[in-house]
mmCIF file of C-alpha atoms and ligand atoms in Angstrom:
data_model
loop_
_atom_site.group_PDB
_atom_site.id
_atom_site.type_symbol
_atom_site.label_atom_id
_atom_site.label_comp_id
_atom_site.label_asym_id
_atom_site.label_seq_id
_atom_site.Cartn_x
_atom_site.Cartn_y
_atom_site.Cartn_z
ATOM 1 C CA MET A 1 32.917 28.626 61.663
ATOM 2 C CA VAL A 2 34.418 31.825 59.397
ATOM 3 C CA GLU A 3 37.238 31.249 57.349
ATOM 4 C CA LEU A 4 39.763 33.987 57.374
ATOM 5 C CA GLU A 5 42.067 34.677 54.456
ATOM 6 C CA CYS A 6 45.831 36.254 55.455
ATOM 7 C CA ARG A 7 48.359 37.314 52.080
ATOM 8 C CA SER A 8 50.599 38.870 53.798
ATOM 9 C CA ALA A 9 52.304 39.056 57.202
ATOM 10 C CA HIS A 10 50.603 42.305 58.424
ATOM 11 C CA GLU A 11 47.294 40.632 57.386
ATOM 12 C CA VAL A 12 48.576 37.202 60.052
ATOM 13 C CA ALA A 13 49.990 40.434 62.464
ATOM 14 C CA GLU A 14 46.683 41.433 62.862
ATOM 15 C CA ALA A 15 44.932 38.342 63.245
ATOM 16 C CA ILE A 16 47.343 37.262 65.898
ATOM 17 C CA ARG A 17 46.946 40.529 67.713
ATOM 18 C CA THR A 18 43.013 40.378 67.321
ATOM 19 C CA LEU A 19 42.586 37.158 68.465
ATOM 20 C CA ALA A 20 41.206 35.567 64.807
ATOM 21 C CA VAL A 21 43.821 32.999 65.520
ATOM 22 C CA ARG A 22 45.139 32.506 69.150
ATOM 23 C CA GLY A 23 46.155 29.804 71.691
ATOM 24 C CA ALA A 24 50.249 30.135 71.989
ATOM 25 C CA PRO A 25 51.189 26.731 69.348
ATOM 26 C CA ALA A 26 48.435 27.963 66.482
ATOM 27 C CA ILE A 27 50.252 31.770 67.046
ATOM 28 C CA GLY A 28 53.551 30.351 66.204
ATOM 29 C CA VAL A 29 51.851 28.062 63.173
ATOM 30 C CA ALA A 30 50.152 31.222 61.615
ATOM 31 C CA ALA A 31 53.741 33.548 62.365
ATOM 32 C CA ALA A 32 55.769 30.596 60.535
ATOM 33 C CA TYR A 33 53.207 31.418 57.769
ATOM 34 C CA GLY A 34 53.368 34.525 57.413
ATOM 35 C CA PHE A 35 57.038 35.108 57.861
ATOM 36 C CA ALA A 36 57.024 32.768 54.766
ATOM 37 C CA LEU A 37 54.293 34.899 53.236
ATOM 38 C CA ALA A 38 56.614 37.968 53.637
ATOM 39 C CA CYS A 39 59.694 36.010 52.019
ATOM 40 C CA MET A 40 57.605 34.990 48.750
ATOM 41 C CA ARG A 41 55.737 38.447 48.524
ATOM 42 C CA GLY A 42 60.062 40.141 48.168
ATOM 43 C CA GLU A 43 59.213 41.717 52.030
ATOM 44 C CA ASP A 44 61.401 43.757 53.961
ATOM 45 C CA LEU A 45 62.167 41.080 56.111
ATOM 46 C CA ASP A 46 62.838 42.716 59.152
ATOM 47 C CA GLU A 47 59.818 45.362 59.487
ATOM 48 C CA ALA A 48 58.078 41.767 58.338
ATOM 49 C CA ALA A 49 59.664 40.245 61.466
ATOM 50 C CA ALA A 50 59.137 43.171 63.866
ATOM 51 C CA THR A 51 55.706 42.923 63.108
ATOM 52 C CA LEU A 52 54.612 39.583 63.730
ATOM 53 C CA VAL A 53 56.811 39.431 67.034
ATOM 54 C CA ALA A 54 55.067 42.719 68.184
ATOM 55 C CA ALA A 55 51.656 41.584 67.632
ATOM 56 C CA ARG A 56 51.095 39.827 71.008
ATOM 57 C CA PRO A 57 54.217 39.721 74.019
ATOM 58 C CA THR A 58 53.577 36.739 76.059
ATOM 59 C CA ALA A 59 53.317 33.305 73.748
ATOM 60 C CA VAL A 60 56.847 32.864 73.232
ATOM 61 C CA ASN A 61 55.580 30.348 70.011
ATOM 62 C CA LEU A 62 55.678 33.747 67.802
ATOM 63 C CA ALA A 63 59.152 34.841 68.735
ATOM 64 C CA TRP A 64 60.590 31.115 67.974
ATOM 65 C CA ALA A 65 58.553 30.487 65.084
ATOM 66 C CA VAL A 66 59.522 33.956 63.537
ATOM 67 C CA GLY A 67 63.197 32.326 64.226
ATOM 68 C CA GLN A 68 62.819 29.127 63.029
ATOM 69 C CA VAL A 69 61.330 30.113 59.429
ATOM 70 C CA ARG A 70 63.771 33.133 59.419
ATOM 71 C CA ARG A 71 67.374 31.233 59.848
ATOM 72 C CA PHE A 72 66.245 27.696 57.547
ATOM 73 C CA ASP A 73 68.929 27.432 55.114
ATOM 74 C CA GLY A 74 65.796 26.535 52.650
ATOM 75 C CA ASP A 75 61.764 27.297 51.337
ATOM 76 C CA PRO A 76 60.437 29.333 53.780
ATOM 77 C CA ALA A 77 56.972 27.425 52.982
ATOM 78 C CA GLU A 78 58.026 24.417 53.709
ATOM 79 C CA ARG A 79 59.704 25.141 56.954
ATOM 80 C CA ALA A 80 56.222 26.562 57.578
ATOM 81 C CA ARG A 81 54.295 23.582 56.895
ATOM 82 C CA ALA A 82 56.459 21.202 58.701
ATOM 83 C CA ILE A 83 55.999 23.780 62.259
ATOM 84 C CA HIS A 84 52.420 22.901 61.579
ATOM 85 C CA ARG A 85 53.096 18.954 61.299
ATOM 86 C CA GLU A 86 55.542 19.011 63.923
ATOM 87 C CA GLU A 87 52.964 21.248 66.105
ATOM 88 C CA VAL A 88 50.136 18.517 65.367
ATOM 89 C CA GLU A 89 52.763 15.239 66.012
ATOM 90 C CA ARG A 90 53.619 17.033 69.763
ATOM 91 C CA CYS A 91 49.802 17.546 70.241
ATOM 92 C CA ARG A 92 49.376 13.579 69.811
ATOM 93 C CA ARG A 93 52.638 12.551 72.070
ATOM 94 C CA MET A 94 51.105 14.878 74.428
ATOM 95 C CA ALA A 95 47.968 13.930 74.964
ATOM 96 C CA GLU A 96 49.269 9.953 75.186
ATOM 97 C CA HIS A 97 51.796 11.207 78.325
ATOM 98 C CA ALA A 98 49.071 13.444 79.874
ATOM 99 C CA ALA A 99 46.032 10.986 79.889
ATOM 100 C CA GLU A 100 48.588 8.477 81.419
ATOM 101 C CA LEU A 101 48.114 11.219 85.093
ATOM 102 C CA LEU A 102 44.313 10.706 85.207
ATOM 103 C CA ALA A 103 42.496 8.334 87.347
ATOM 104 C CA PRO A 104 39.197 5.845 86.226
ATOM 105 C CA GLY A 105 36.251 8.164 86.515
ATOM 106 C CA THR A 106 38.354 11.821 86.659
ATOM 107 C CA ARG A 107 36.164 14.842 87.145
ATOM 108 C CA ALA A 108 38.434 17.444 84.858
ATOM 109 C CA LEU A 109 38.703 20.836 85.227
ATOM 110 C CA THR A 110 40.092 23.327 82.313
ATOM 111 C CA HIS A 111 40.995 26.731 81.948
ATOM 112 C CA CYS A 112 41.080 28.941 78.668
ATOM 113 C CA ASN A 113 41.034 26.947 75.127
ATOM 114 C CA THR A 114 44.214 24.203 74.754
ATOM 115 C CA GLY A 115 42.344 22.488 72.022
ATOM 116 C CA GLY A 116 42.309 22.367 68.127
ATOM 117 C CA LEU A 117 41.138 25.845 67.318
ATOM 118 C CA ALA A 118 44.633 26.924 69.609
ATOM 119 C CA THR A 119 47.235 24.303 68.544
ATOM 120 C CA GLY A 120 46.072 23.059 64.806
ATOM 121 C CA GLY A 121 46.364 19.497 66.337
ATOM 122 C CA VAL A 122 44.502 17.797 68.868
ATOM 123 C CA GLY A 123 44.971 20.254 71.318
ATOM 124 C CA THR A 124 47.642 20.519 74.756
ATOM 125 C CA ALA A 125 45.226 20.040 77.637
ATOM 126 C CA LEU A 126 42.160 19.783 76.198
ATOM 127 C CA GLY A 127 43.706 17.198 73.472
ATOM 128 C CA ALA A 128 44.514 15.219 76.917
ATOM 129 C CA VAL A 129 41.309 15.227 77.762
ATOM 130 C CA HIS A 130 39.883 14.039 74.723
ATOM 131 C CA GLU A 131 42.613 10.856 74.564
ATOM 132 C CA ALA A 132 41.808 10.782 78.488
ATOM 133 C CA PHE A 133 38.104 10.082 77.520
ATOM 134 C CA SER A 134 38.540 8.023 74.420
ATOM 135 C CA ARG A 135 40.358 5.398 76.680
ATOM 136 C CA GLY A 136 37.209 5.464 79.330
ATOM 137 C CA LEU A 137 39.584 7.702 82.106
ATOM 138 C CA VAL A 138 37.492 10.919 81.767
ATOM 139 C CA GLU A 139 33.542 11.515 83.449
ATOM 140 C CA HIS A 140 32.625 14.886 83.209
ATOM 141 C CA VAL A 141 34.916 18.292 82.155
ATOM 142 C CA PHE A 142 34.202 21.932 84.227
ATOM 143 C CA VAL A 143 34.855 25.078 81.622
ATOM 144 C CA ASP A 144 35.789 27.866 83.096
ATOM 145 C CA GLU A 145 34.377 30.326 80.763
ATOM 146 C CA THR A 146 37.565 32.195 81.437
ATOM 147 C CA ARG A 147 36.738 35.856 81.283
ATOM 148 C CA PRO A 148 36.979 38.379 79.651
ATOM 149 C CA LEU A 149 36.752 37.257 76.232
ATOM 150 C CA LEU A 150 35.178 33.459 77.141
ATOM 151 C CA GLN A 151 37.719 31.228 75.371
ATOM 152 C CA GLY A 152 36.633 29.068 77.543
ATOM 153 C CA SER A 153 32.126 29.397 77.081
ATOM 154 C CA ARG A 154 33.227 29.982 73.327
ATOM 155 C CA LEU A 155 35.697 27.598 72.323
ATOM 156 C CA THR A 156 36.484 24.705 75.113
ATOM 157 C CA ALA A 157 32.766 23.951 75.235
ATOM 158 C CA TRP A 158 32.316 23.948 71.186
ATOM 159 C CA GLU A 159 35.077 21.629 70.959
ATOM 160 C CA LEU A 160 33.581 19.136 73.649
ATOM 161 C CA GLU A 161 30.415 19.456 72.491
ATOM 162 C CA ARG A 162 31.650 18.306 69.200
ATOM 163 C CA SER A 163 33.153 15.647 70.272
ATOM 164 C CA GLY A 164 30.635 14.278 72.526
ATOM 165 C CA VAL A 165 32.485 15.010 75.413
ATOM 166 C CA PRO A 166 30.606 15.490 78.529
ATOM 167 C CA HIS A 167 30.705 19.060 80.127
ATOM 168 C CA THR A 168 29.418 21.881 81.704
ATOM 169 C CA VAL A 169 30.390 25.616 81.690
ATOM 170 C CA ILE A 170 31.025 27.750 84.853
ATOM 171 C CA ALA A 171 31.943 30.994 86.041
ATOM 172 C CA ASP A 172 35.816 31.097 86.389
ATOM 173 C CA SER A 173 34.537 32.133 89.997
ATOM 174 C CA ALA A 174 32.820 29.003 90.544
ATOM 175 C CA ALA A 175 35.715 26.542 90.258
ATOM 176 C CA GLY A 176 37.294 27.729 93.953
ATOM 177 C CA ALA A 177 33.411 26.194 95.233
ATOM 178 C CA LEU A 178 33.721 23.312 93.234
ATOM 179 C CA MET A 179 36.770 21.954 94.494
ATOM 180 C CA ALA A 180 35.575 22.330 97.853
ATOM 181 C CA ARG A 181 32.545 20.324 97.266
ATOM 182 C CA ASN A 182 35.000 17.135 95.969
ATOM 183 C CA GLU A 183 33.909 17.345 92.620
ATOM 184 C CA VAL A 184 37.010 18.308 90.736
ATOM 185 C CA ASP A 185 39.679 15.440 90.250
ATOM 186 C CA ALA A 186 42.245 17.280 88.649
ATOM 187 C CA VAL A 187 43.038 20.859 86.834
ATOM 188 C CA LEU A 188 44.911 20.786 83.376
ATOM 189 C CA THR A 189 45.599 23.912 81.508
ATOM 190 C CA GLY A 190 47.830 24.664 78.543
ATOM 191 C CA ALA A 191 50.858 27.053 78.596
ATOM 192 C CA ASP A 192 52.043 30.621 76.359
ATOM 193 C CA ARG A 193 55.411 30.573 77.690
ATOM 194 C CA ILE A 194 57.107 28.278 80.517
ATOM 195 C CA ALA A 195 60.552 29.687 81.879
ATOM 196 C CA ALA A 196 63.791 27.912 82.351
ATOM 197 C CA ASN A 197 62.776 26.891 86.011
ATOM 198 C CA GLY A 198 59.205 26.057 85.191
ATOM 199 C CA ASP A 199 57.030 28.942 86.661
ATOM 200 C CA THR A 200 54.421 29.087 83.978
ATOM 201 C CA ALA A 201 52.178 31.556 82.051
ATOM 202 C CA ASN A 202 49.180 31.192 81.172
ATOM 203 C CA LYS A 203 45.446 32.526 80.609
ATOM 204 C CA ILE A 204 44.629 35.003 83.357
ATOM 205 C CA GLY A 205 42.881 33.052 86.472
ATOM 206 C CA THR A 206 45.160 30.081 85.992
ATOM 207 C CA TYR A 207 47.197 31.177 88.910
ATOM 208 C CA ALA A 208 44.230 32.004 90.812
ATOM 209 C CA LEU A 209 43.457 27.790 89.728
ATOM 210 C CA ALA A 210 46.860 26.652 91.292
ATOM 211 C CA VAL A 211 46.214 28.056 94.754
ATOM 212 C CA LEU A 212 43.150 26.709 94.958
ATOM 213 C CA ALA A 213 44.017 23.221 93.495
ATOM 214 C CA ALA A 214 47.205 22.845 95.790
ATOM 215 C CA HIS A 215 44.724 23.975 99.145
ATOM 216 C CA HIS A 216 42.315 21.625 98.438
ATOM 217 C CA GLY A 217 45.424 18.671 97.430
ATOM 218 C CA ILE A 218 44.335 18.525 93.690
ATOM 219 C CA PRO A 219 46.441 17.767 91.049
ATOM 220 C CA PHE A 220 47.589 20.380 88.618
ATOM 221 C CA PHE A 221 48.584 19.464 85.733
ATOM 222 C CA VAL A 222 50.208 21.978 82.626
ATOM 223 C CA VAL A 223 49.958 20.296 79.246
ATOM 224 C CA ALA A 224 52.274 22.131 76.896
ATOM 225 C CA PRO A 225 55.027 21.677 73.728
ATOM 226 C CA SER A 226 58.148 22.728 73.898
ATOM 227 C CA SER A 227 57.949 25.075 71.378
ATOM 228 C CA THR A 228 56.173 26.905 74.527
ATOM 229 C CA ILE A 229 59.537 26.429 76.618
ATOM 230 C CA ASP A 230 61.630 29.038 76.878
ATOM 231 C CA LEU A 231 64.973 28.524 78.296
ATOM 232 C CA ALA A 232 66.178 32.078 78.237
ATOM 233 C CA THR A 233 64.088 33.361 80.481
ATOM 234 C CA LEU A 234 65.107 32.169 84.158
ATOM 235 C CA ASP A 235 61.645 32.790 85.848
ATOM 236 C CA GLY A 236 58.340 33.613 86.046
ATOM 237 C CA ASP A 237 59.355 37.408 86.623
ATOM 238 C CA ALA A 238 61.254 37.864 83.826
ATOM 239 C CA ILE A 239 57.925 37.041 81.486
ATOM 240 C CA PRO A 240 56.476 39.445 79.450
ATOM 241 C CA ILE A 241 52.445 39.541 80.417
ATOM 242 C CA GLU A 242 50.209 41.176 77.910
ATOM 243 C CA GLU A 243 48.030 44.225 79.104
ATOM 244 C CA ARG A 244 45.123 44.213 76.663
ATOM 245 C CA ASP A 245 42.529 46.727 76.051
ATOM 246 C CA PRO A 246 40.023 47.571 79.488
ATOM 247 C CA SER A 247 37.220 47.778 76.865
ATOM 248 C CA GLU A 248 37.618 44.233 76.906
ATOM 249 C CA VAL A 249 36.464 43.933 80.648
ATOM 250 C CA THR A 250 34.031 47.012 80.664
ATOM 251 C CA PRO A 251 33.138 49.596 78.493
ATOM 252 C CA ARG A 252 32.005 51.867 81.236
ATOM 253 C CA PHE A 253 34.478 51.976 83.984
ATOM 254 C CA PRO A 254 37.906 52.487 84.315
ATOM 255 C CA ALA A 255 39.630 48.623 84.485
ATOM 256 C CA ARG A 256 42.462 46.592 83.976
ATOM 257 C CA ASN A 257 43.283 44.074 81.921
ATOM 258 C CA PRO A 258 46.034 41.476 82.154
ATOM 259 C CA ALA A 259 45.674 38.869 79.810
ATOM 260 C CA PHE A 260 48.083 35.981 81.345
ATOM 261 C CA ASP A 261 49.551 35.317 84.825
ATOM 262 C CA VAL A 262 52.103 32.969 86.348
ATOM 263 C CA THR A 263 51.951 30.082 88.398
ATOM 264 C CA PRO A 264 55.104 29.424 90.149
ATOM 265 C CA ALA A 265 56.503 26.187 89.172
ATOM 266 C CA ALA A 266 56.200 25.073 93.032
ATOM 267 C CA LEU A 267 52.308 25.050 92.388
ATOM 268 C CA VAL A 268 52.932 22.672 89.435
ATOM 269 C CA GLY A 269 52.884 18.716 90.263
ATOM 270 C CA ALA A 270 53.384 17.748 86.402
ATOM 271 C CA ILE A 271 54.446 19.667 83.495
ATOM 272 C CA VAL A 272 53.802 17.300 80.080
ATOM 273 C CA THR A 273 55.450 18.010 76.951
ATOM 274 C CA GLU A 274 55.946 15.845 73.760
ATOM 275 C CA ALA A 275 58.763 14.202 75.496
ATOM 276 C CA GLY A 276 56.856 12.993 78.142
ATOM 277 C CA VAL A 277 55.619 14.393 82.123
ATOM 278 C CA HIS A 278 58.482 16.694 83.555
ATOM 279 C CA ARG A 279 58.206 16.757 87.088
ATOM 280 C CA ALA A 280 60.454 19.324 89.691
ATOM 281 C CA PRO A 281 62.777 20.422 90.027
ATOM 282 C CA TYR A 282 62.103 21.216 86.533
ATOM 283 C CA GLY A 283 65.165 22.698 85.448
ATOM 284 C CA GLU A 284 67.188 19.993 83.308
ATOM 285 C CA SER A 285 64.491 17.666 81.998
ATOM 286 C CA LEU A 286 63.057 21.108 80.634
ATOM 287 C CA ARG A 287 66.222 21.749 79.110
ATOM 288 C CA ALA A 288 66.441 18.926 77.366
ATOM 289 C CA SER A 289 62.909 18.837 76.005
ATOM 290 C CA ALA A 290 63.072 21.996 74.431
ATOM 291 C CA VAL A 291 66.935 21.582 73.356
ATOM 292 C CA SER A 292 64.885 18.766 71.232
ATOM 293 C CA ALA A 293 62.610 21.640 69.466
ATOM 294 C CA GLU A 294 64.967 23.617 68.679
ATOM 295 C CA ALA A 295 67.168 20.967 66.938
ATOM 296 C CA THR A 296 64.134 19.620 64.881
ATOM 297 C CA GLY A 297 64.396 23.064 63.093
HETATM 298 O O1 MRU B 301 44.817 34.897 74.816
HETATM 299 P P1 MRU B 301 44.926 33.660 74.264
HETATM 300 O O2 MRU B 301 43.460 32.946 74.082
HETATM 301 O O3 MRU B 301 45.568 33.330 72.936
HETATM 302 O O4 MRU B 301 45.103 32.426 75.453
HETATM 303 C C1 MRU B 301 45.260 31.609 75.470
HETATM 304 C C2 MRU B 301 45.900 30.540 76.741
HETATM 305 O O5 MRU B 301 46.117 31.103 77.878
HETATM 306 C C3 MRU B 301 46.334 29.214 75.938
HETATM 307 O O6 MRU B 301 45.658 28.658 77.779
HETATM 308 C C4 MRU B 301 47.499 28.850 75.744
HETATM 309 O O7 MRU B 301 47.991 30.122 74.951
HETATM 310 C C5 MRU B 301 47.721 27.494 75.520
HETATM 311 S S1 MRU B 301 46.852 26.995 74.157
HETATM 312 C C6 MRU B 301 47.413 25.504 73.347
#
């Protein structure tokens, strides 16, 4: 574990761009601190905001958090700290709501990393897994390695190892076979942007998991804070998808590297925010949840 110190909005933007800090809520918290740094250093705030927001396009928490600090009529550092505290509290409440969805003996499958490293709190989907495990509801966790940057086999496995939750890392392409063999009871993922209708963007590979889960009749749950709901984006087609450097996939051959995909709301069994468990049709209940998040600003 290495601690990286950032002393300017530019350094924070670079940390976000290179995934030194990643995961939608953590990106938001880091961006809030980055903008507060710019305020405290007397930097050009338009430039600082633009630099931060341009770091990565899909996670809506980035622009949301910069906007929260920018509009705050008080100490920007205090607003950034408050956003951090709020994300920690949102994680706690999401974990409690989502754990209620899992039956005793659950063999869960999760994709990417949605734990403390991605949120600053106990996590979103992984926070729910931890909470459910502490209630004796989770028997085992399958961890998609999550190519190409391996957030699953590098970060999620590390967090589960530290908390003593039984887990097994799998190749992303193995998920379907395990579902077919009736070894998976529920799929839990996070989100980078949830559109007003419930269409959800998350790490590449999530959509395929949702299709597989639907085919095998396995519940597919999204766990994400209200700061990840984007009411200004009406549906999944309007969500900007980051295309990262193809060399992350292979430095040798021509490649494509979309970092996220969109799961249509119809394939999502429930969206869990700090406000509770939302079921389709998602429109109204997500709107209420997002409005309450905005109101805390
Ligand atoms: O490219 P990353 O590692 O930032 O992608 C992260 C994800 O897709 C997470 O699932 C999402 O941000 C939720 S993190 C609680």
